[in-house]
Amino acid sequence: MASMRDIKRRIKSVNSTQQITKAMNLVASSKLTRAKNRLMDTRPFFQETRKVIAGVVNGSKGISHPFLEQREVKKKAIILITGDRGLCGGYNANVSKAAMSHADDVNNVSAITVGSKGREFFKRRGIKIIESFTGISEKPGYSDALKIGQLALDLFTKGEADEIYLAYTEFITTLYSEPKVIKVLPVDVNEFTNDDGDSSGQSLTIYEPDEEAVLEYVIPKYVNTVIFGAMVESAVCELGARMTAMDSATENASEMIDSLNLLYNRARQGQITQEITEIVGGSGIYD
Amino acid sequence: MAENKIRLRIVTPVRELYDEEAEMVIMRSSIGDIGILHGHQPLTTTLDYGFLRIINGEDEVKATIFGGFASVDERGITVLSDAAEWPEEIDEGRAMAAKERAENRIRSNDDSVDIARAELALRRALIRLEAKGK
């Protein structure tokens, strides 16, 4: 049995760890509330942008635009959204793995990463990183999304990538989120035809200056919005995952302290018994 | 007159600025100012930097809009913009500083300066100041 002093020291160390995890849990949960509100605020813009694209696509059959064109896929690019920090359960690993499943041939894939965890993940696997953004994943701004969107559009138009994917984490509930990989470019027209962009009267819509110009303007906006939405959603998931992870860590620490306390008391009792035995033995009563 | 109003929504990536009825909405599209009343034909247009005026009888409310697009359909007008704000939210000092910075950049004759960007910044600053100064 370990000595009393050792046990005491372990209790102390577990206790201070517990204090940290508890604080992190509280911080994450208060940040989570705010991040959730932000997520709600970004949704209307996203939905309305989709509707406009759906309107243009449905209203004018057979529209063609470089951003809608499917090309033979030789090179892919992946935008991976992760956090900067760990201690959030499987959050970073899950989304990175999901992204990796789309990178069948490492040599033909390049990546734009958000968050240092994703950068390290791709670096280790030898995937070329075009640009990485760090320090923004917890509170992404629209201007960050603009930069990434511009980068993605440039890659696509210059032919450096024939398909661009976006790997992020979808928020379902605080306890549950799911990594997701979607294709951002080329924009899939068929995806919109099923939307509620009610086709009646769509053909009467006037486009100023004209349909192509509207599409030219709206599609980059759409890509930016998708990226921004994904960043905000991932931030919520990261905080949710951290909260859950820290909550269970705090609980585990409590359990550990309990069992260590038991051990400590047993050791203390054992020592007392031994001392009594020694005193009794030393007194010579039983001689 | 209630039936002659049109619903207007102004949405930006970070928030919903406005969602109410209006008698007339005048906005700066990329080909000039357009006014929209109840019962307008479906329209989708890109927007320029400028003001969006919401008119309700005698009242007129202004908002600054920096790019984006507007779509009009049977549900009303939806304005989607990267940045939209009310005049009272504008920080005059910041706009002033931005104006000076942009002007200096344009004047500097430095090849490394992105003139187009500086001009856009200047236009934004001027619109913000105009909204403040009325």
PDB file of C-alpha atoms in Angstrom, chain A residues 14 17 26 30 36 45 49 66-67 82 108 114 122 134 148 164 183 204 208 217 231 234 236 254 263-264 271:
ATOM      1  CA  VAL A  14      -6.212  15.437  -8.922  1.00  0.00           C
ATOM      2  CA  THR A  17      -6.777  19.293 -12.158  1.00  0.00           C
ATOM      3  CA  LEU A  26     -17.910  26.910 -17.149  1.00  0.00           C
ATOM      4  CA  SER A  30     -20.967  30.548 -21.272  1.00  0.00           C
ATOM      5  CA  LYS A  36     -25.364  29.625 -30.459  1.00  0.00           C
ATOM      6  CA  PHE A  45     -28.787  35.286 -44.651  1.00  0.00           C
ATOM      7  CA  THR A  49     -29.035  33.614 -50.498  1.00  0.00           C
ATOM      8  CA  PRO A  66     -17.866  28.886 -64.856  1.00  0.00           C
ATOM      9  CA  PHE A  67     -18.776  28.316 -61.215  1.00  0.00           C
ATOM     10  CA  THR A  82     -11.054  22.670 -36.776  1.00  0.00           C
ATOM     11  CA  ASN A 108      -3.587  15.677 -55.813  1.00  0.00           C
ATOM     12  CA  VAL A 114      -8.801  26.888 -40.178  1.00  0.00           C
ATOM     13  CA  PHE A 122      -2.756  17.560 -42.778  1.00  0.00           C
ATOM     14  CA  THR A 134      -5.372  30.303 -36.877  1.00  0.00           C
ATOM     15  CA  ILE A 148     -11.144  32.016 -47.379  1.00  0.00           C
ATOM     16  CA  ILE A 164     -13.483  22.159 -53.592  1.00  0.00           C
ATOM     17  CA  LYS A 183     -18.843  20.166 -52.029  1.00  0.00           C
ATOM     18  CA  LEU A 204     -41.297  36.780 -65.107  1.00  0.00           C
ATOM     19  CA  GLU A 208     -30.765  43.774 -63.165  1.00  0.00           C
ATOM     20  CA  TYR A 217     -22.304  38.254 -58.043  1.00  0.00           C
ATOM     21  CA  MET A 231     -17.167  28.264 -39.371  1.00  0.00           C
ATOM     22  CA  SER A 234     -18.035  24.464 -36.059  1.00  0.00           C
ATOM     23  CA  VAL A 236     -20.486  26.054 -31.590  1.00  0.00           C
ATOM     24  CA  SER A 254     -14.467  13.428  -8.406  1.00  0.00           C
ATOM     25  CA  LEU A 263      -7.364   4.485   0.201  1.00  0.00           C
ATOM     26  CA  TYR A 264      -6.027   7.284   2.343  1.00  0.00           C
ATOM     27  CA  GLN A 271      -0.991   3.132  10.620  1.00  0.00           C
TER      28      GLN A 271
END
